[in-house]
Short mmCIF file of C-alpha atoms in Angstrom, two decimals:
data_model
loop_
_atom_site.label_atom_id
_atom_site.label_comp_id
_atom_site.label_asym_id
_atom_site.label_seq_id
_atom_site.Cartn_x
_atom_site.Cartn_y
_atom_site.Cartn_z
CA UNK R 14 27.15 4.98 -6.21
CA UNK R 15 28.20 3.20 -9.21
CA UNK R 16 25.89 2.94 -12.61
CA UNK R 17 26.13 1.18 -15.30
CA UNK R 18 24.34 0.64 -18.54
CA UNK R 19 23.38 -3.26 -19.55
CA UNK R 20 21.62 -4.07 -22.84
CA UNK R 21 19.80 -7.22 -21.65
CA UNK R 22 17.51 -7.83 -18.25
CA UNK R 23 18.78 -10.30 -15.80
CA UNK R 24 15.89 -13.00 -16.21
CA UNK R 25 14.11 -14.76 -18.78
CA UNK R 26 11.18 -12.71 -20.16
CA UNK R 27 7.91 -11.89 -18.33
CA UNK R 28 4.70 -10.40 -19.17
CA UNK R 29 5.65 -6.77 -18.90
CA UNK R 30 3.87 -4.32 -16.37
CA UNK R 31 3.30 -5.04 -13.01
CA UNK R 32 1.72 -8.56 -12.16
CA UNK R 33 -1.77 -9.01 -12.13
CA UNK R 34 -3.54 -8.33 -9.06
CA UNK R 35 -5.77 -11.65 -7.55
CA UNK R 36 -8.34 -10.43 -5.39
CA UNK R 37 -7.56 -9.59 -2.39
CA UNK R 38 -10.04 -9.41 0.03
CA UNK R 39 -7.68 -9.43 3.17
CA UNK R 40 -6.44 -5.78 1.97
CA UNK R 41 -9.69 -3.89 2.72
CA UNK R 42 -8.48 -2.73 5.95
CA UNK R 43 -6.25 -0.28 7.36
CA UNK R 44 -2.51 1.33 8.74
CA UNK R 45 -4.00 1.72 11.79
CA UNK R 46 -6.48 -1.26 12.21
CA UNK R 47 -5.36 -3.48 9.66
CA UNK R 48 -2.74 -4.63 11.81
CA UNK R 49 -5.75 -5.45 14.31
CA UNK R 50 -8.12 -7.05 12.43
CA UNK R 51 -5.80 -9.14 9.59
CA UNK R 52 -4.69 -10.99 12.61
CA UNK R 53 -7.98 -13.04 13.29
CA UNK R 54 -6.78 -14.52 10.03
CA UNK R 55 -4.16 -16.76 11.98
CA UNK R 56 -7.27 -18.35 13.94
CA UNK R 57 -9.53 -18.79 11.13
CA UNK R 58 -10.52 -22.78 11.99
CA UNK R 59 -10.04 -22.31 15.63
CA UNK R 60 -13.12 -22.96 17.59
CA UNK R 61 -11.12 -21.55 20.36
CA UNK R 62 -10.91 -18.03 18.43
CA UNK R 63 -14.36 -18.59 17.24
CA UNK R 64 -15.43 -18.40 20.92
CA UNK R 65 -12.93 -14.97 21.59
CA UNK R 66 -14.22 -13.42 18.24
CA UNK R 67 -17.70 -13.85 20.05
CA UNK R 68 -16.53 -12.09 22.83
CA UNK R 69 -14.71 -9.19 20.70
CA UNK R 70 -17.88 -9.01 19.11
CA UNK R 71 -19.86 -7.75 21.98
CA UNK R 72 -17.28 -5.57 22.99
CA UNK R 73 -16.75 -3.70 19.81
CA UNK R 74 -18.25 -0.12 19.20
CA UNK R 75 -20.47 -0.28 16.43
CA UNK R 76 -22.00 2.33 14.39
CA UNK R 77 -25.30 2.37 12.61
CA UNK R 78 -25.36 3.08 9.12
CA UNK R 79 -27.76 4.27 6.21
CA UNK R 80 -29.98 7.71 5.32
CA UNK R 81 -33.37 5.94 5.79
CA UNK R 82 -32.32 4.57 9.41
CA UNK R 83 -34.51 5.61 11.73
CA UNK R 84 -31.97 5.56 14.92
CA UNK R 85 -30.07 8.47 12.71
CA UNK R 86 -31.96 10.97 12.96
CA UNK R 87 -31.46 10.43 17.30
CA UNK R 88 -27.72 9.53 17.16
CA UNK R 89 -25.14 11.30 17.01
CA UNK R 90 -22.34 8.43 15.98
CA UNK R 91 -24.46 7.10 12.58
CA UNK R 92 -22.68 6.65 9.40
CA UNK R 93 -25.85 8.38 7.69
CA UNK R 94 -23.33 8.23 4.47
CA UNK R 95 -22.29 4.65 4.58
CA UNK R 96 -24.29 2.81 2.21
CA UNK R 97 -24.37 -0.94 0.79
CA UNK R 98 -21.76 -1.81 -1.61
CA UNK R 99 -22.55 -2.30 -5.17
CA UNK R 100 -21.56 -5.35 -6.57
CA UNK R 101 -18.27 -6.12 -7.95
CA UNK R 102 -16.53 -3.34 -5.59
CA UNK R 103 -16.33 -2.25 -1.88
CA UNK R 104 -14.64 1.45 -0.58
CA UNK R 105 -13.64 1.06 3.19
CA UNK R 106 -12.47 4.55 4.88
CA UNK R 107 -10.06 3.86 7.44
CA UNK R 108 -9.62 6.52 10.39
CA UNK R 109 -6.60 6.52 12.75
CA UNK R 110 -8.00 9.22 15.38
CA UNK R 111 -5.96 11.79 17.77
CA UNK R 112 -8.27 10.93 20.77
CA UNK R 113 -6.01 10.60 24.22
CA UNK R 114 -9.11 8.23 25.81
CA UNK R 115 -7.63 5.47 27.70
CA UNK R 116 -4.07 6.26 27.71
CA UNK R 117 -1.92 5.88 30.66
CA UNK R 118 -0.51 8.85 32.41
CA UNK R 119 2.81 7.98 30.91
CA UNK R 120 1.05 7.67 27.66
CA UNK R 121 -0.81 10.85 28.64
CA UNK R 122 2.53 12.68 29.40
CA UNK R 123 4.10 11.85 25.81
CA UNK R 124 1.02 12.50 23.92
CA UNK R 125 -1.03 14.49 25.98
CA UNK R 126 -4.62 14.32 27.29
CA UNK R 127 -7.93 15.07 26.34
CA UNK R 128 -8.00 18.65 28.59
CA UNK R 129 -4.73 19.48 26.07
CA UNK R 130 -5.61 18.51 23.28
CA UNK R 131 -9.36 19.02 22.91
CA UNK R 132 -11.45 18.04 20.09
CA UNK R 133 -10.69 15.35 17.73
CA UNK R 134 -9.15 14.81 14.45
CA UNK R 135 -8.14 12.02 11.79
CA UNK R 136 -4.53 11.71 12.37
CA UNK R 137 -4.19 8.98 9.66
CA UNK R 138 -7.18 9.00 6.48
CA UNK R 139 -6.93 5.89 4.02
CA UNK R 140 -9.32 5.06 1.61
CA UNK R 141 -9.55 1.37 0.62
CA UNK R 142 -10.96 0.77 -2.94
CA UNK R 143 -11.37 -3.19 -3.82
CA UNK R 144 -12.81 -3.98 -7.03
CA UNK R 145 -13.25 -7.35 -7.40
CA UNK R 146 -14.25 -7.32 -11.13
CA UNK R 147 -11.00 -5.53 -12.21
CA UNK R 148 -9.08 -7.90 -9.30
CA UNK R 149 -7.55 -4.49 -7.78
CA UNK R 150 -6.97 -3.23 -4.67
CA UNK R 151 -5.91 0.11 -3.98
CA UNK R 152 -4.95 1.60 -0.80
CA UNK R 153 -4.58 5.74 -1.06
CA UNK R 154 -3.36 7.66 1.84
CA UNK R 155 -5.27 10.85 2.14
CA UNK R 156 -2.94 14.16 3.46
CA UNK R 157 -3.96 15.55 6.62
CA UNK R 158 -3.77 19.05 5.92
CA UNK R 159 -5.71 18.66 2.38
CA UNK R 160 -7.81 21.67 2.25
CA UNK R 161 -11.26 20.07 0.93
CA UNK R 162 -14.82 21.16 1.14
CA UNK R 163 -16.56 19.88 4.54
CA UNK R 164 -20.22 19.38 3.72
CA UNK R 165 -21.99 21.88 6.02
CA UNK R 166 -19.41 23.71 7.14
CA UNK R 167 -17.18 25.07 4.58
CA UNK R 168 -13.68 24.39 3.46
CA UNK R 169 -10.76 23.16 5.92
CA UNK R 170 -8.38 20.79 6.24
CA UNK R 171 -9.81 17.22 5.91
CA UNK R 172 -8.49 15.60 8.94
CA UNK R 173 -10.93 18.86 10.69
CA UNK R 174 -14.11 16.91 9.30
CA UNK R 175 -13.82 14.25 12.47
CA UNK R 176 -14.45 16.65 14.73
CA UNK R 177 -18.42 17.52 13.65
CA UNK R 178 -18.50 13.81 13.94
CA UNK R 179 -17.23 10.35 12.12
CA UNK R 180 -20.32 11.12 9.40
CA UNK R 181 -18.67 13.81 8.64
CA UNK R 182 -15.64 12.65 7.56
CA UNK R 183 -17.57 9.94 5.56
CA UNK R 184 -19.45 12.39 3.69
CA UNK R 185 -15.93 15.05 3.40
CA UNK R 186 -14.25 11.92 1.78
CA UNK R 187 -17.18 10.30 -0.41
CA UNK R 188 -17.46 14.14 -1.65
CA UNK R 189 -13.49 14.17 -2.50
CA UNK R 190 -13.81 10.85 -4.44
CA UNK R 191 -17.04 10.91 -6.13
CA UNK R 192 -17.13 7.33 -4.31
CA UNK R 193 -19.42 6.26 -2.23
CA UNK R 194 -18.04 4.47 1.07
CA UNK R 195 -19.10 0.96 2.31
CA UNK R 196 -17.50 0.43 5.35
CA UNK R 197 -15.98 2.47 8.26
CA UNK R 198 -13.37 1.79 11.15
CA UNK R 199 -11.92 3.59 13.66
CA UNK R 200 -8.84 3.19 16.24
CA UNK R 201 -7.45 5.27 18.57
CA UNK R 202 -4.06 5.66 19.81
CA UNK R 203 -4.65 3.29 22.78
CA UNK R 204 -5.90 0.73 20.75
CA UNK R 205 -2.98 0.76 17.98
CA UNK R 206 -1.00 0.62 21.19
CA UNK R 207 -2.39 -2.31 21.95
CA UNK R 208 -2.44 -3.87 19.15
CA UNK R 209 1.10 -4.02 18.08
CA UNK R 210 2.23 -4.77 21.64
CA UNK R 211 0.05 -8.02 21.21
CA UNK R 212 1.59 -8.48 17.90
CA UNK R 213 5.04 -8.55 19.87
CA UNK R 214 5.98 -5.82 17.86
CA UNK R 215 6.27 -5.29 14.12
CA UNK R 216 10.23 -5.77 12.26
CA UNK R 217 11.27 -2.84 10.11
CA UNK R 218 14.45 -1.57 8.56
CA UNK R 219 15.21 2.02 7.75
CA UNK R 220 18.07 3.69 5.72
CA UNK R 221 18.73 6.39 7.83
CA UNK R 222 18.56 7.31 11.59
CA UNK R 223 15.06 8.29 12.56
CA UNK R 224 14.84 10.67 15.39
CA UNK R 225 11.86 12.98 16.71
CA UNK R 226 12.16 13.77 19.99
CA UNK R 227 8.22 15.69 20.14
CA UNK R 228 6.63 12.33 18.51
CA UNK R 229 9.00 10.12 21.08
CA UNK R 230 10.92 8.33 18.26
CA UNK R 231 14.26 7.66 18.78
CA UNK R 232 15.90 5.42 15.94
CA UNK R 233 19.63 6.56 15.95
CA UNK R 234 21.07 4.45 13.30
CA UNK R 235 20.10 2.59 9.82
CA UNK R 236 19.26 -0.90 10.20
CA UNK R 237 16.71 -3.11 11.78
CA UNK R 238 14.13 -2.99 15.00
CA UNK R 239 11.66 -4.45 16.35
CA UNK R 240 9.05 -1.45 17.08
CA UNK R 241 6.30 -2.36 20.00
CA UNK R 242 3.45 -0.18 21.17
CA UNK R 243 4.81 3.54 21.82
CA UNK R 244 7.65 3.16 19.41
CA UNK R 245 5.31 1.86 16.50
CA UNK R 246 2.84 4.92 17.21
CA UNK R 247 5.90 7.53 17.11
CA UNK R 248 7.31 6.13 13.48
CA UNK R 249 3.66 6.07 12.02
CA UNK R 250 2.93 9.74 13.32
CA UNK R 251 7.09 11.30 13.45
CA UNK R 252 6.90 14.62 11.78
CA UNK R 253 9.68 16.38 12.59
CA UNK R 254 12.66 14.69 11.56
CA UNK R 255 15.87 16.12 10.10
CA UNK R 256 15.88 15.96 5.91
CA UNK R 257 11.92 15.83 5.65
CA UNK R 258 11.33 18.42 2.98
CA UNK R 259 7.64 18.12 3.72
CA UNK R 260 7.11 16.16 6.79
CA UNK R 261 3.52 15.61 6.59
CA UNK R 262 4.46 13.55 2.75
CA UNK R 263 7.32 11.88 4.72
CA UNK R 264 5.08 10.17 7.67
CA UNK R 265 2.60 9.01 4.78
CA UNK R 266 5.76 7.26 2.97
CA UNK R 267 7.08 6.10 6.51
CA UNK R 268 3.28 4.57 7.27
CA UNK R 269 2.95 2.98 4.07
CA UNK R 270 6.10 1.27 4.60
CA UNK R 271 5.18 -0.02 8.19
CA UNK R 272 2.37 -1.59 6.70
CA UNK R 273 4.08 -3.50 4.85
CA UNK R 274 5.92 -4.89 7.67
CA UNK R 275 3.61 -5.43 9.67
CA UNK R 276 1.46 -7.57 6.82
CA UNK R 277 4.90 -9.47 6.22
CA UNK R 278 5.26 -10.33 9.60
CA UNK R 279 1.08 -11.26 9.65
CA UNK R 280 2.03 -14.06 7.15
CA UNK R 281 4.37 -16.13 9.78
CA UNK R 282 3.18 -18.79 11.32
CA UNK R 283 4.61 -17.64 14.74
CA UNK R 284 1.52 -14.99 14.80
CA UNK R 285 -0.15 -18.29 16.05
CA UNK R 286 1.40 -17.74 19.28
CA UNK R 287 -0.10 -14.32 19.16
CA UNK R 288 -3.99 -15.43 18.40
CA UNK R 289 -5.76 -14.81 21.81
CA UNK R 290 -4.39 -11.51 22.85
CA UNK R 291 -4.33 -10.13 18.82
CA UNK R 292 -8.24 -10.53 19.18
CA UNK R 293 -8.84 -9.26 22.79
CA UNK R 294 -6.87 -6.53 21.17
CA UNK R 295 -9.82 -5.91 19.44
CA UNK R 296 -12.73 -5.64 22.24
CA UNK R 297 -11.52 -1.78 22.80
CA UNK R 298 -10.61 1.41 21.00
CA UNK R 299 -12.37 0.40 18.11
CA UNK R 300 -14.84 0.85 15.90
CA UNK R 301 -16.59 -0.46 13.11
CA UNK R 302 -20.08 -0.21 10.99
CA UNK R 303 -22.58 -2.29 11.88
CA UNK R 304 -22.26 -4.04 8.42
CA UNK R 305 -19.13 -5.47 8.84
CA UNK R 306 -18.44 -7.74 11.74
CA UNK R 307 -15.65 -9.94 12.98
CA UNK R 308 -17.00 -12.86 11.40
CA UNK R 309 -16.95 -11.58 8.21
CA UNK R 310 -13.52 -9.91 8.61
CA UNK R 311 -12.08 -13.83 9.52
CA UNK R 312 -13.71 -15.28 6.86
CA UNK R 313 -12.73 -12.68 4.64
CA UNK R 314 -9.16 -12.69 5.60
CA UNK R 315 -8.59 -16.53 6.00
CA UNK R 316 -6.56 -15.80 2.86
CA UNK R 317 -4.06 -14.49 4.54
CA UNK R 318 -1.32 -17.01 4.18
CA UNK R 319 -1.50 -17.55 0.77
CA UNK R 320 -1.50 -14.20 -0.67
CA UNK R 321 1.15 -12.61 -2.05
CA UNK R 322 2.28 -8.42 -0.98
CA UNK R 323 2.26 -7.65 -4.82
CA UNK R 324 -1.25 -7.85 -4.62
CA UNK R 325 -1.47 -4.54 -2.56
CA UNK R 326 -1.36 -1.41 -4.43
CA UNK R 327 -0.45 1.53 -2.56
CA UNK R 328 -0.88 5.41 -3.34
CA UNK R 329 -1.62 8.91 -2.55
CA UNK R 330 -3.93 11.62 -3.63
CA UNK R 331 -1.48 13.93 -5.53
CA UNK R 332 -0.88 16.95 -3.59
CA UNK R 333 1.50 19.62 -3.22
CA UNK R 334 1.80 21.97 -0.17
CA UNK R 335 -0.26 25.86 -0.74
CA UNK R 336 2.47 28.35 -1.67
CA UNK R 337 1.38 30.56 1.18
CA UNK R 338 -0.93 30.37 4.01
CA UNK R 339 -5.06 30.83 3.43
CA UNK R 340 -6.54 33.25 5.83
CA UNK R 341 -2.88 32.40 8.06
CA UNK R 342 -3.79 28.47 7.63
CA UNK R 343 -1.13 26.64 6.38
CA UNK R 344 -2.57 23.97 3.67
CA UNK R 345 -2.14 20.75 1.36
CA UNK R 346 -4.19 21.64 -2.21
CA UNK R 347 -5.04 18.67 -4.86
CA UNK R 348 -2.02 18.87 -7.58
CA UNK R 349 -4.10 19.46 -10.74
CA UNK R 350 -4.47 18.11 -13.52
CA UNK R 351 -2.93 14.50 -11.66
CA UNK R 352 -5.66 14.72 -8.93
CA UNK R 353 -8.76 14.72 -11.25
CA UNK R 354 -7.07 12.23 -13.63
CA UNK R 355 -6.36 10.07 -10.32
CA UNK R 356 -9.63 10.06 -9.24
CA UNK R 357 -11.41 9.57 -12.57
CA UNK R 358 -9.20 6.54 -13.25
CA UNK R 359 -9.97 5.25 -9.96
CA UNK R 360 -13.48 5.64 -10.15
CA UNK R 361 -13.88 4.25 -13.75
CA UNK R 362 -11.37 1.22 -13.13
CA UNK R 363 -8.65 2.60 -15.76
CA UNK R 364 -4.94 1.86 -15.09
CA UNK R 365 -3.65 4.37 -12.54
CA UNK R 366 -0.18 4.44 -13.70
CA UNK R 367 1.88 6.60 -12.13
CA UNK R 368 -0.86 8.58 -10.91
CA UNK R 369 -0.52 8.79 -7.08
CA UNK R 370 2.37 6.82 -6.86
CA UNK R 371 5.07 9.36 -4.28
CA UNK R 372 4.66 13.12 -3.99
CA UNK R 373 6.86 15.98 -5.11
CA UNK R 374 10.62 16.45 -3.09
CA UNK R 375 9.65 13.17 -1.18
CA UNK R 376 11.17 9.91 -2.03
CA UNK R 377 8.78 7.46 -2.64
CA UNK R 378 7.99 4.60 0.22
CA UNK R 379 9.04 1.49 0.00
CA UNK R 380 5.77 0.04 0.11
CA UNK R 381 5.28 1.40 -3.62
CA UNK R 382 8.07 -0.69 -5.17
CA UNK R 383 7.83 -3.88 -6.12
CA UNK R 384 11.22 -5.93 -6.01
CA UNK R 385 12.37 -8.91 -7.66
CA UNK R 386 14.94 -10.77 -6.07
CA UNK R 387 17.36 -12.54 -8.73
CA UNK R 388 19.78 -15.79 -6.76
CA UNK R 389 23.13 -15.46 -9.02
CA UNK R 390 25.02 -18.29 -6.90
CA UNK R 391 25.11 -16.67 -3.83
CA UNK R 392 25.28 -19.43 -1.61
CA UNK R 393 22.44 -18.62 0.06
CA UNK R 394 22.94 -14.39 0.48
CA UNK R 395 20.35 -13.80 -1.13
CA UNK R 396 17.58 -15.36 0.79
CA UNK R 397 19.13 -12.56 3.82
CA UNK R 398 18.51 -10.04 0.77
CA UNK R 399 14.94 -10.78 0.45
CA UNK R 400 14.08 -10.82 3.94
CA UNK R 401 16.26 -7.43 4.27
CA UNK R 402 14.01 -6.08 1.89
CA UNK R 403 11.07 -7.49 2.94
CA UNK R 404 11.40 -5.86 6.69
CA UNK R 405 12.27 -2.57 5.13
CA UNK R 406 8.67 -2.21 3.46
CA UNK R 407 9.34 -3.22 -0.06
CA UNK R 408 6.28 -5.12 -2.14
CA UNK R 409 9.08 -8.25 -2.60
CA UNK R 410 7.83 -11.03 -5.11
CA UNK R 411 9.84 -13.70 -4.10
CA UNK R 412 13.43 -15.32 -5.39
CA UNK R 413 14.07 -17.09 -8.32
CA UNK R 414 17.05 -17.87 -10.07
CA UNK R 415 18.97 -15.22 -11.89
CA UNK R 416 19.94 -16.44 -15.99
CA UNK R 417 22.39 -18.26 -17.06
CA UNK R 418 25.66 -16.35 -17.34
CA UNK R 419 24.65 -13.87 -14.41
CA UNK R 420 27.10 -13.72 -11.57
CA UNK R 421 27.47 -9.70 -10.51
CA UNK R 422 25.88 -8.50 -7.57
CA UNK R 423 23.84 -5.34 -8.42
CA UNK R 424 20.85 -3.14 -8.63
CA UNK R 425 19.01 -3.19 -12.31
CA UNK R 426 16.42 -0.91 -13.38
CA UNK R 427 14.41 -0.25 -16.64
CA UNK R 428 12.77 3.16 -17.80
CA UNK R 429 9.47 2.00 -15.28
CA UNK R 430 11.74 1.86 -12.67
CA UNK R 431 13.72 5.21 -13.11
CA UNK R 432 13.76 7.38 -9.44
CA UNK R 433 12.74 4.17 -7.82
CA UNK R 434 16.11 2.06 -7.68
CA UNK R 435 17.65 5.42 -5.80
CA UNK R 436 15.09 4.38 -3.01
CA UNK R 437 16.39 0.26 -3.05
CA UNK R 438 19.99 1.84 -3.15
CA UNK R 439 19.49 3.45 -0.11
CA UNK R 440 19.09 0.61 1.66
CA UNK R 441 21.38 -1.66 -0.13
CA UNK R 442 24.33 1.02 -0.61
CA UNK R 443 26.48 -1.73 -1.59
CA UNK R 444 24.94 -2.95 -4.45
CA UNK R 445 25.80 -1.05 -7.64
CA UNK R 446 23.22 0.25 -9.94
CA UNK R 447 22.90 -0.80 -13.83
CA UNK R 448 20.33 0.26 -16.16
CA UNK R 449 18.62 -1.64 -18.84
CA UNK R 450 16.43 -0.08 -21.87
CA UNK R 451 15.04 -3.63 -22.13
CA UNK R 452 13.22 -3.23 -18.26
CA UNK R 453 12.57 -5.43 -15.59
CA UNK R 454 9.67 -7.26 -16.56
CA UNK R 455 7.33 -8.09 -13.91
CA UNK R 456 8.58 -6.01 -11.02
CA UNK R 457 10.26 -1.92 -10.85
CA UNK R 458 13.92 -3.20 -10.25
CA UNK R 459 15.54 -6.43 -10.16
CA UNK R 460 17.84 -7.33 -7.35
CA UNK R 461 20.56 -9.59 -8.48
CA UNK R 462 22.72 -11.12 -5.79
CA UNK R 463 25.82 -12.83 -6.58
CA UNK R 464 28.57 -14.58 -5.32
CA UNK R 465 30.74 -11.37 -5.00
CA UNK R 466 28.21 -10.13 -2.44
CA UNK R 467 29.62 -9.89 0.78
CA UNK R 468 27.07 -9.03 3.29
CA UNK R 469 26.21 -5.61 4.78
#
């Protein structure tokens, strides 16, 4: 890879720092069930969709909520620990669970079934913090194998909580955070299934072939794909592929990235075609709080095609993997002093910086890289850039015109953007890279494409 040094940045001047964030109330959801419920957005208007929400509605599993409700104390799935949000901000824990209920036997056969694999877990934790006062949203992937305190019964690994019950996990992960949570869903691996199968699959790129033959993923080549039901579930859960150095860090980078996608592809207006069987989608293998309903989600995400990816601010608890087993348990410990900081920012609605923003000996996702896309007279090539980019998970702002006198195709990065471009080279290997000690102002790295760009 080629590197240069430039003295000037590639556009006219910006604010510095990343853009500011608009509220976004359409990000409050989840990897998992995001992908679900963002798509009622498309019918927001429809009285036809009105009428299938209403359905969906009935159908939904709902869980009552709230310490002085007098059905918890006699049920066993109440989110005692989900309370009313105060005002200004709203924390929504987002569960993707292990449980093999209504797969099909080939489903069963890949994955296993619920005499195999007994119990239940949290394959997938993410912790949602909006703050409307601040205009932030924050989505923070939570590591499996964390080794956290379990209210009641000790320490273990977080994604063990689920199993004494969803309350559990509420209370495991409003101890972690100091943060009280506000609303809780829940989908399986049937209904992420069918979810992204009703999507008609979700468009991603990758830089490298992809291949786990335990989690069913079979991606033998860099490039594009259009992943449906079984395929989607294998990326977002693939833990054993070759050059992980920690695969548990590499499937949080690799779900944070399909995310992305999947909202880019939630912001065409061919998801119309996808309406009806998006929200039937939603009458199984999922569940919610009894505070927030599928009205509110629609009216909450009717948004949708107007906002912008930038507005989505991904991270992770830092975390480094134990340096030997505890008591032959193999664990994830909080990476002190960035954990405390992390949190106490978060909580307090300082700047997070780079708190949170990759983990150690894992690149970081695309999904935590924002991406300007500069047109130097490219006749058009770089409008294929953009969408490139935009498939492979990158947080792309849009294209605008690259300044006057600016013709090379390349990569150019600022000290804010150092160990970041590596990731965009990866996936444009052509491009070369050039760094600036003036920055990119307004995004991590500026793509310029030019008229000596000649396609992949």
């Amino acid at each position: 890879m080629v590197e240069t040094v430039r003295r000037r940045p590639a556009a006219a001047p910006e604010p510095p720092g990343r853009p500011p964030r608009k509220p976004r109330h359409v990000v409050r959801l989840s990897l998992l069930a995001m992908v679900a419920l963002l798509s009622v957005a498309v019918a927001a208007g429809s009285s036809v969709a009105i009428a299938e929400i209403l359905h969906a509605e009935h159908s939904v599993q709902v869980f009552q909520t709230g310490q002085n409700n007098p059905r918890c104390s006699t049920e066993v799935n109440c989110l005692a620990h989900v309370v009313p949000a105060a005002k200004g901000a709203e924390n929504f824990l987002i569960l993707g669970s292990d449980s093999r209920v209504d797969l099909s036997k080939g489903q069963q056969s890949q994955y296993g079934n619920a005499s195999q694999v007994t119990g239940q877990r949290s394959d997938t934790i993410i912790f949602v913090h909006q703050d409307f006062t601040r205009h932030r949203t924050i989505v923070v992937s939570i590591p499996r194998d964390l080794r956290v305190e379990i209210p009641g019964h000790g320490m273990g690994k977080i994604n063990s909580a689920f199993n004494y019950g969803p309350d559990s996990t509420v209370q495991t992960v409003s101890h972690l955070f100091k943060m009280p949570i506000n609303h809780y869903i829940e989908i399986n691996f049937s209904g992420f299934i069918k979810v992204v199968n009703a999507m008609g699959g979700v468009p991603i790129c990758i830089d490298k072939p992809l291949i786990d033959t335990l989690a069913g993923l079979h991606l033998g080549h860099a490039g594009c794909y259009t992943l449906k039901g079984s395929s989607a579930l294998a990326f977002v859960r693939a833990r054993h592929i070759q050059g992980d150095s920690i695969p548990d860090f590499s499937r949080i980078s690799r779900q944070q990235q399909f995310l992305r996608a999947a909202l880019q592809k939630m912001q065409s207006p061919s998801e119309l075609g996808h309406v009806n069987q998006l929200i039937q989608a939603l009458s199984g293998d999922f569940v919610r709080d009894k505070g927030l309903t599928l009205y509110t989600i629609k009216d909450l995400s009717a948004q949708l095609a107007t906002v912008g990816q930038n507005g989505v601010d991904f991270r992770v608890v830092p975390a480094v993997p134990a340096p030997q087993p505890i008591n032959g348990v193999d664990y994830v410990l909080l990476q002190q002093p960035e954990a405390s900081k992390f949190f106490g920012a978060l909580r307090n609605g300082r700047s997070l910086g780079r708190l949170g923003l990759g983990f150690q000996y894992t690149p970081f996702s695309p999904a935590q890289i924002t991406v300007q896309v500069l047109d130097a007279g490219s006749g058009g090539k770089a409008q294929q850039v953009l969408s490139f980019l935009q498939r492979a998970g990158f947080a792309v702002l849009g294209l605008k015109t690259a300044a006057a006198g600016e013709t090379k195709t390349e990569i150019l990065y600022g000290p804010a953007g150092a160990r970041l471009q590596n990731v965009v080279a990866s996936y444009l290997p052509k491009f070369p890279l050039a760094y600036t000690k003036g920055g990119t102002p307004g995004a991590d790295v500026y793509v310029i494409v030019g008229r000596d760009y000649k396609g992949p």
